[in-house]
Tab-separated table of C-alpha atoms and ligand atoms in Angstrom:
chain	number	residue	atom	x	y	z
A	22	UNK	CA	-53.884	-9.966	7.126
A	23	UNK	CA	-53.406	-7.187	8.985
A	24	UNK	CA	-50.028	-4.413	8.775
A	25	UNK	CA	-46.865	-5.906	9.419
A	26	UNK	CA	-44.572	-4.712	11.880
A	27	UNK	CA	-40.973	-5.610	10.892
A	28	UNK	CA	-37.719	-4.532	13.555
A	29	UNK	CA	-34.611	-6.400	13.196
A	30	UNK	CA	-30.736	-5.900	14.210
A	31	UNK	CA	-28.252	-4.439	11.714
A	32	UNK	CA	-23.951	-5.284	12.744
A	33	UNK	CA	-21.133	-6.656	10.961
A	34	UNK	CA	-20.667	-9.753	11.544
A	35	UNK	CA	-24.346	-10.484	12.216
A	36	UNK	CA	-24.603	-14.222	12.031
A	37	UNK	CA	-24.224	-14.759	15.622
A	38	UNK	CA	-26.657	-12.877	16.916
A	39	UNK	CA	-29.302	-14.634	19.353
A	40	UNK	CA	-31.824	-11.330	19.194
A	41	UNK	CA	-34.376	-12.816	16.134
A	42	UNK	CA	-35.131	-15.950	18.362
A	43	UNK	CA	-35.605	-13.911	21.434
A	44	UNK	CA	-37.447	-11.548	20.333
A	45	UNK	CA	-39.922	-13.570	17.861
A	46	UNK	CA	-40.262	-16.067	20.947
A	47	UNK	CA	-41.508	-12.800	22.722
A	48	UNK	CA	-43.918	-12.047	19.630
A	49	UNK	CA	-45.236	-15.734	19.707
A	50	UNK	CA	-45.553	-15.269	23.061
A	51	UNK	CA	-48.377	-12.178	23.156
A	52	UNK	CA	-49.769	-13.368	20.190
A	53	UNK	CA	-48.149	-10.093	17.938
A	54	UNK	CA	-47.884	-12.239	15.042
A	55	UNK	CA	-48.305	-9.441	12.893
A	56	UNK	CA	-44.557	-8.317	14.122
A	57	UNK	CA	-41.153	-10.122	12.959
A	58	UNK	CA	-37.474	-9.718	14.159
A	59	UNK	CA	-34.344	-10.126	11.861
A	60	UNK	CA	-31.236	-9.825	11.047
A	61	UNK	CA	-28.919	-7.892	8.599
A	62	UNK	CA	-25.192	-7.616	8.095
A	63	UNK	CA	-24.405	-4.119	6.712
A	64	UNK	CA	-20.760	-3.276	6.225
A	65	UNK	CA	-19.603	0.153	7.881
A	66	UNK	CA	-19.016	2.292	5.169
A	67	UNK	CA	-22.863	2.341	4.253
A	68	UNK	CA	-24.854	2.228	7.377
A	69	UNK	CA	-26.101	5.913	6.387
A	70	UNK	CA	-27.804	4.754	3.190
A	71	UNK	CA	-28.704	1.030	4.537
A	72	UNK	CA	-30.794	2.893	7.441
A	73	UNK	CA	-32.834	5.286	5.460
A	74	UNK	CA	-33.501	2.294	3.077
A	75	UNK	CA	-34.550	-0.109	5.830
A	76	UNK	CA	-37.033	2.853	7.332
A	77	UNK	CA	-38.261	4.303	3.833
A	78	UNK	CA	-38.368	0.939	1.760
A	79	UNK	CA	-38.186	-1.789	3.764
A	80	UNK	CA	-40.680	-0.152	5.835
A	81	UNK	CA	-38.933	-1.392	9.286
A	82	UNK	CA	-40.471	0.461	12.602
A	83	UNK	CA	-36.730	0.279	14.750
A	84	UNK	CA	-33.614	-1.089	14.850
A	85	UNK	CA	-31.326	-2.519	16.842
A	86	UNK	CA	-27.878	-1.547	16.225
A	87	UNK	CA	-24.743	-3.768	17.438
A	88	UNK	CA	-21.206	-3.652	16.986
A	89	UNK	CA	-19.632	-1.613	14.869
A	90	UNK	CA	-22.490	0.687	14.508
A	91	UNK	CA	-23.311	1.996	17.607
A	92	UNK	CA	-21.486	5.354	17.324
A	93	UNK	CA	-21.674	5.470	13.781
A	94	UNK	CA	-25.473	5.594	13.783
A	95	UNK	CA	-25.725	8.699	15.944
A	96	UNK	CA	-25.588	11.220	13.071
A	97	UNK	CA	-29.179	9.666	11.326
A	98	UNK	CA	-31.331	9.749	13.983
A	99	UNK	CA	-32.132	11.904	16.979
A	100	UNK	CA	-30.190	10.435	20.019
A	101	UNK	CA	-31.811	10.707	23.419
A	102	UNK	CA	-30.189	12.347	26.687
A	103	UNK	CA	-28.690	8.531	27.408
A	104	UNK	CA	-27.470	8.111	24.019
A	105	UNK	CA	-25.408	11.564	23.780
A	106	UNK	CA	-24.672	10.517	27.382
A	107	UNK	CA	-22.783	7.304	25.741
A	108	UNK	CA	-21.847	8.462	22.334
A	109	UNK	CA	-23.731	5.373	21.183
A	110	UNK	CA	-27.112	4.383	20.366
A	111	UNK	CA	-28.443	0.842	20.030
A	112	UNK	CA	-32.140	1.512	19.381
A	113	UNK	CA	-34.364	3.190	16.890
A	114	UNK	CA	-37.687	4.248	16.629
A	115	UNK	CA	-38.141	4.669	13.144
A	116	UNK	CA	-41.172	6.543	13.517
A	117	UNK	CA	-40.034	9.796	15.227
A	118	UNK	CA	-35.967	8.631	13.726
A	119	UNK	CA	-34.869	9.074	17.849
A	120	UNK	CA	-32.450	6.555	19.204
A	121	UNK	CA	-31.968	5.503	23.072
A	122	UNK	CA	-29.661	3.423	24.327
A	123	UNK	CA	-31.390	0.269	26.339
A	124	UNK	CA	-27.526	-1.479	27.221
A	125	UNK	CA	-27.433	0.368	30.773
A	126	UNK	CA	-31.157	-0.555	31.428
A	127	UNK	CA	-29.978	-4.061	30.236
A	128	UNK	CA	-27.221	-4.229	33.200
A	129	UNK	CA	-29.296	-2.121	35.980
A	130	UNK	CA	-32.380	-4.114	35.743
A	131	UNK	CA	-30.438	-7.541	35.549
A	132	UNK	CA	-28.337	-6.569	38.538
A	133	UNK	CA	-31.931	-5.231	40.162
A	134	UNK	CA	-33.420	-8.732	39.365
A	135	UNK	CA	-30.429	-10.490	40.705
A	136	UNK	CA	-31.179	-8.003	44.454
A	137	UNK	CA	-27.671	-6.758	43.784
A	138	UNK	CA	-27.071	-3.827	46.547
A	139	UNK	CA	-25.844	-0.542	44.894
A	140	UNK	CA	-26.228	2.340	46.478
A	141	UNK	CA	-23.437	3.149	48.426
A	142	UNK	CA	-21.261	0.066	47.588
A	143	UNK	CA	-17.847	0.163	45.904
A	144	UNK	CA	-18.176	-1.048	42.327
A	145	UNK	CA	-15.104	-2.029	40.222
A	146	UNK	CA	-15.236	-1.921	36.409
A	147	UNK	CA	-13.265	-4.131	34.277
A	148	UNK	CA	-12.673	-2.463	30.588
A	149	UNK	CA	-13.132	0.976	28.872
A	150	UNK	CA	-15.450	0.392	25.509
A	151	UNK	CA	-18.546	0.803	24.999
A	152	UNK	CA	-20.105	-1.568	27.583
A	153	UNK	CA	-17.986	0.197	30.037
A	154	UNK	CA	-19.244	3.410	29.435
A	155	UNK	CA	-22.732	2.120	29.915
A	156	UNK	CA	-21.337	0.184	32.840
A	157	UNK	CA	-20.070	3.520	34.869
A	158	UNK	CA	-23.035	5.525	33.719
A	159	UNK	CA	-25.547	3.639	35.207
A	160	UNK	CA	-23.723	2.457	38.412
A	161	UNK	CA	-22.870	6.260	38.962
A	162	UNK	CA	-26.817	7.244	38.269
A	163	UNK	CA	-27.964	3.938	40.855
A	164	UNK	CA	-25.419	5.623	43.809
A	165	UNK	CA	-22.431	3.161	43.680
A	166	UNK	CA	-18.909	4.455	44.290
A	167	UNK	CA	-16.791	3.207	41.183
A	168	UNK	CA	-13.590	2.723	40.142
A	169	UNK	CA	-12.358	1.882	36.685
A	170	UNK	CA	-9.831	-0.710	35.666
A	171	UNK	CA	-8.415	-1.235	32.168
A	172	UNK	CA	-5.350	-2.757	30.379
A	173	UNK	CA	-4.771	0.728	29.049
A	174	UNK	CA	-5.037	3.285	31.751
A	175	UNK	CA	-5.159	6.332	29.334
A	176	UNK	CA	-8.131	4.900	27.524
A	177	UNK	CA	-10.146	4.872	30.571
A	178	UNK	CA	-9.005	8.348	31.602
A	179	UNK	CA	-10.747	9.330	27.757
A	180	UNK	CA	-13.586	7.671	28.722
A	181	UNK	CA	-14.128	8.942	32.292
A	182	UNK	CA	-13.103	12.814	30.985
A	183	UNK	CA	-16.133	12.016	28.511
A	184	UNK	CA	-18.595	10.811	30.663
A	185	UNK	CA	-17.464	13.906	32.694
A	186	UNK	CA	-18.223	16.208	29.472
A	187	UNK	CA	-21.334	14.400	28.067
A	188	UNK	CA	-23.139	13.335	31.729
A	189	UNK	CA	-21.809	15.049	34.808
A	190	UNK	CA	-20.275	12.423	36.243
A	191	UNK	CA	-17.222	13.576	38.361
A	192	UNK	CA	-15.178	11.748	41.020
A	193	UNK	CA	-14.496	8.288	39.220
A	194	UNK	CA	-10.701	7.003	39.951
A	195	UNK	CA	-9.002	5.048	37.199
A	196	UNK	CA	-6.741	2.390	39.580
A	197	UNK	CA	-4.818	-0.755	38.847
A	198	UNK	CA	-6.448	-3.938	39.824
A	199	UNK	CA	-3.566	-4.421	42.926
A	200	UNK	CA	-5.422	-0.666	44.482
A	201	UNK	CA	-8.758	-0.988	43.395
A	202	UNK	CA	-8.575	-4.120	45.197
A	203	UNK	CA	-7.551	-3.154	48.322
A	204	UNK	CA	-10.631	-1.743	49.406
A	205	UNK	CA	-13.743	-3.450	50.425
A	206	UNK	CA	-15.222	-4.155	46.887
A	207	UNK	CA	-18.929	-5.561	46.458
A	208	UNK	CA	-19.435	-6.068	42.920
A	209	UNK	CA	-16.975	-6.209	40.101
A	210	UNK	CA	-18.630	-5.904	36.702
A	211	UNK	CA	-16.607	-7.134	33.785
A	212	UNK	CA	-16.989	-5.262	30.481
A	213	UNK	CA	-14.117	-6.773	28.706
A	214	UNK	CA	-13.787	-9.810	26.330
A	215	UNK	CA	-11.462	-11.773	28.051
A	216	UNK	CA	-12.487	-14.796	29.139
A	217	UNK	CA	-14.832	-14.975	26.266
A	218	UNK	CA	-15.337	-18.075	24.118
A	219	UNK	CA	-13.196	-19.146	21.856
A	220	UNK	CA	-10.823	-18.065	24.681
A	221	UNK	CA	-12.194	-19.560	27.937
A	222	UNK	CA	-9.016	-20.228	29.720
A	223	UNK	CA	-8.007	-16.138	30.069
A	224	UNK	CA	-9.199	-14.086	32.511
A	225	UNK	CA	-9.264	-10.648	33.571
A	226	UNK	CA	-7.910	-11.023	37.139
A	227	UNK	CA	-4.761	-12.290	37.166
A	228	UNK	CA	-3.740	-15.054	39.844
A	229	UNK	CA	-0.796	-12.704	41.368
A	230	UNK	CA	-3.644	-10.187	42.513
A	231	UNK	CA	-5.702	-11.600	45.323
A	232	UNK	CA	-9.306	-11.740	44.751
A	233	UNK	CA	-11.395	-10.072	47.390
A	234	UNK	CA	-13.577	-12.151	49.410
A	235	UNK	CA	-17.024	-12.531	48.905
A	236	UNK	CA	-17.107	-10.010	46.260
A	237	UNK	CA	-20.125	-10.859	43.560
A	238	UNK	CA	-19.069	-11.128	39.995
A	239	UNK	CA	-21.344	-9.492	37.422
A	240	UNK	CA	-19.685	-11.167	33.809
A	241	UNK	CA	-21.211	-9.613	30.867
A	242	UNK	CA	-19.779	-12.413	28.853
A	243	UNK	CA	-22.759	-15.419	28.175
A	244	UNK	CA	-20.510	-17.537	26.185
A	245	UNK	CA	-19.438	-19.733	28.199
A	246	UNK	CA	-22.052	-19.283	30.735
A	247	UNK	CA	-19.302	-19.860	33.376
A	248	UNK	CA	-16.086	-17.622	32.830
A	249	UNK	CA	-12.918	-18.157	34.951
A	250	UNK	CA	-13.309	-14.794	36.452
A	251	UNK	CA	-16.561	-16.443	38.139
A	252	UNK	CA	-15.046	-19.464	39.077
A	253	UNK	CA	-12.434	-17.372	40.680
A	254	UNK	CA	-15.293	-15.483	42.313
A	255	UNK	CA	-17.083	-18.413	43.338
A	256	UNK	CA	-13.323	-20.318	45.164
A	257	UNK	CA	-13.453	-16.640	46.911
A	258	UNK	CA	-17.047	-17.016	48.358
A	259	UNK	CA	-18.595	-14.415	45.939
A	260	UNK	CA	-22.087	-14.607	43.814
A	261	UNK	CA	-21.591	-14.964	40.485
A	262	UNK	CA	-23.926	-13.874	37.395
A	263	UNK	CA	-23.252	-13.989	34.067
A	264	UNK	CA	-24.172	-11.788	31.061
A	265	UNK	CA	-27.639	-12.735	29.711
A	266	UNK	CA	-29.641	-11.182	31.522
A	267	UNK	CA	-28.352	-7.939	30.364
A	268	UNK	CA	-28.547	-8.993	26.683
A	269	UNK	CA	-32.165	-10.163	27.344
A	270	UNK	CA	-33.241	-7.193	29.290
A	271	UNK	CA	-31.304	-4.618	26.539
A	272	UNK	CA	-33.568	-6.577	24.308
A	273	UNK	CA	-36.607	-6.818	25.921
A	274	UNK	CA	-36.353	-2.454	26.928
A	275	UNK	CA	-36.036	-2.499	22.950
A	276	UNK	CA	-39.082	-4.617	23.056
A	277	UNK	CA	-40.985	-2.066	25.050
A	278	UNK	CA	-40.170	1.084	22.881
A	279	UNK	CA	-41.028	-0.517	19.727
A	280	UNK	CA	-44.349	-2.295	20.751
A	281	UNK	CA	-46.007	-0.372	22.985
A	282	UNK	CA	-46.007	-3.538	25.424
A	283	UNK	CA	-44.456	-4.898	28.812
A	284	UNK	CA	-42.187	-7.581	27.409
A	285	UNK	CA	-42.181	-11.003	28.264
A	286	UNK	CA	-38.772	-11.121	30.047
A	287	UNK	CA	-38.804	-14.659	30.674
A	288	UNK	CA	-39.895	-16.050	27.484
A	289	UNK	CA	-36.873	-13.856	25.879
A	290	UNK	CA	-34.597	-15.474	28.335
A	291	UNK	CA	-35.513	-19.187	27.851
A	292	UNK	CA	-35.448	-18.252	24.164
A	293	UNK	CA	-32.283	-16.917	24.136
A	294	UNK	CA	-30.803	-19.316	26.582
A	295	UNK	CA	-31.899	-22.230	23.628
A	296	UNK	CA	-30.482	-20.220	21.245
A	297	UNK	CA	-27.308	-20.206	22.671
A	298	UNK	CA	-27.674	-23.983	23.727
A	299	UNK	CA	-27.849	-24.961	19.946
A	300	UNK	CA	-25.309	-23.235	18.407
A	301	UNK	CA	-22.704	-24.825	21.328
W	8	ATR	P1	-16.880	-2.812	23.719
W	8	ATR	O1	-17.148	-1.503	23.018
W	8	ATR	O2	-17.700	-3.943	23.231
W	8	ATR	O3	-16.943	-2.656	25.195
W	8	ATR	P2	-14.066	-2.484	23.095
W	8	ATR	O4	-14.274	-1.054	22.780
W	8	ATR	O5	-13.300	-3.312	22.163
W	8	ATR	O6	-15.426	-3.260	23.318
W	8	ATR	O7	-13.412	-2.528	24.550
W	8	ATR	C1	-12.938	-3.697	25.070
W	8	ATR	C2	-12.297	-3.433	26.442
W	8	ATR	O8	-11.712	-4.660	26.858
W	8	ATR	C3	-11.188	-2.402	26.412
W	8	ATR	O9	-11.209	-1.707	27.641
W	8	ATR	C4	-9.934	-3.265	26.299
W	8	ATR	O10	-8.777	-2.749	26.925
W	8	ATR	P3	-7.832	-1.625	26.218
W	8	ATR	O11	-8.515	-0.327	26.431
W	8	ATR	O12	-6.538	-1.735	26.924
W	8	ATR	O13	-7.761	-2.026	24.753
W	8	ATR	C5	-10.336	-4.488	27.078
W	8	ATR	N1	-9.592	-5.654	26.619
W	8	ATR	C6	-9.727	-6.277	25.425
W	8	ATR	N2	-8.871	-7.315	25.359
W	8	ATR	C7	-8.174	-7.326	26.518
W	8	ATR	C8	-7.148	-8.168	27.063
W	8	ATR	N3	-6.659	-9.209	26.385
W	8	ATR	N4	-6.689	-7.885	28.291
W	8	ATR	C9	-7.171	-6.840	28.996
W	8	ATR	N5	-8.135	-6.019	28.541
W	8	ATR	C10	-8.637	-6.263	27.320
């Protein structure tokens, strides 16, 4: 037996998270059976300690971080030119302690697979956390004209001024749904929970606010696989897609920083799509 290669995902909660099937299905797959994916809940007051164990006894190669740790583990490692970008990191390369962030990869390549047009096209964001910020950075970086729209209006100004401070970007308009609306839109890209299960009847657009026509939903949500925002989008004549694609290509950009190897994208998505199947 050979050296063992051990990565895994550190949040809190943990339980739910499909990456160990997806990303062992990917080992199986190549025939890395020397590697192993899994998971560990570590409570936010000791992520500091819990990583340096994990790298200097548990003798992991990376991590993936998740919620609530995404900011917090910024101050261990060395974040990249994304990750200062976002304020957030959600991989780790043990062996040189640098951290990227793979969640705007995650939505750009999904949307990329799914021939979503970009450049030039009006883009409306749902939300201002942490997906959002990913959200804007990368649509900004592919050429799409965005606008932000959140429940709280001042949040999103904070996170646009940031974005402004930590990655250039200039020029993005914080609007209510009833303006951003009125223009031609071509994509809306929701980075908000609602809609999400155990809460499948809300949604993000509200029925007073007519839903422009043929405009493609991109729902970041994958639980239920069919929101009410793309049902909406569907009644209007829009494409809809929903959010695993971006979790499995996060995971598989992840994949390719820790191994060394081109992941097997749709063996992570069948994986993670059975995942998800058994724990309905
Ligand atoms: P994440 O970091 O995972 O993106 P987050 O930081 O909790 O998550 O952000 C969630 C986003 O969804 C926020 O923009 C939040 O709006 P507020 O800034 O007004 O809090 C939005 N959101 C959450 N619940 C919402 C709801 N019921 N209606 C509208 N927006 C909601």
């Amino acid at each position: 037996m050979g050296e063992l290669y051990k990565v895994g995902v550190i949040g809190w909660p943990i339980e739910h998270s499909i990456s160990p099937p997806m990303h062992n299905a990917a080992f199986q797959a190549l025939g890395l059976t020397n590697w192993s994916y899994d998971r560990m809940a570590i409570p936010p007051d000791v992520v500091g300690p819990s990583l340096r164990t994990l790298r200097d006894e548990g003798g992991y190669v990376g991590l993936n971080v998740t919620v609530p740790h995404k900011q917090a583990v910024m101050r261990f490692v060395k974040p990249d030119e994304r990750a200062l970008a976002l304020g957030a990191a959600n991989t780790i390369d043990f062996r040189d302690n640098t951290a990227t962030n793979t969640d705007v990869a995650g939505l750009i390549d999904d949307l990329r697979a799914n021939a979503v047009a970009l450049e030039g096209e009006h883009v409306v964001v749902l939300g201002a956390g942490g997906a959002a910020r990913a959200a804007v950075y990368g649509l900004v970086h592919a050429g799409a004209v965005v606008s932000v729209v959140n429940r709280t209006p001042e949040k999103a100004q904070v996170m646009l001024a940031d974005l402004t401070l930590s990655a250039g970007i200039r020029g993005v308009p914080t609007r209510s749904l009833a303006e951003a609306a009125q223009d031609e839109v071509a994509l809306i890209v929701n980075c908000t929970p609602v809609g999400m299960w155990p809460h499948e009847e809300a949604c993000p657009w509200p029925d007073e606010v007519p839903f422009p026509y043929g405009a493609t939903v991109y729902d970041m949500i994958y639980r239920p696989r069919q929101t009410r925002l793309m049902e909406k989008a569907e009644a209007s004549g829009g494409r809809v897609i929903g959010g695993l694609g971006m979790l499995v290509r996060q995971g598989a950009a992840s994949f390719a920083i820790w191994t060394g190897v081109e992941p097997p994208v749709e063996v992570m998505f069948q994986a993670a799509e059975a995942a998800l199947a058994a724990r309905q």
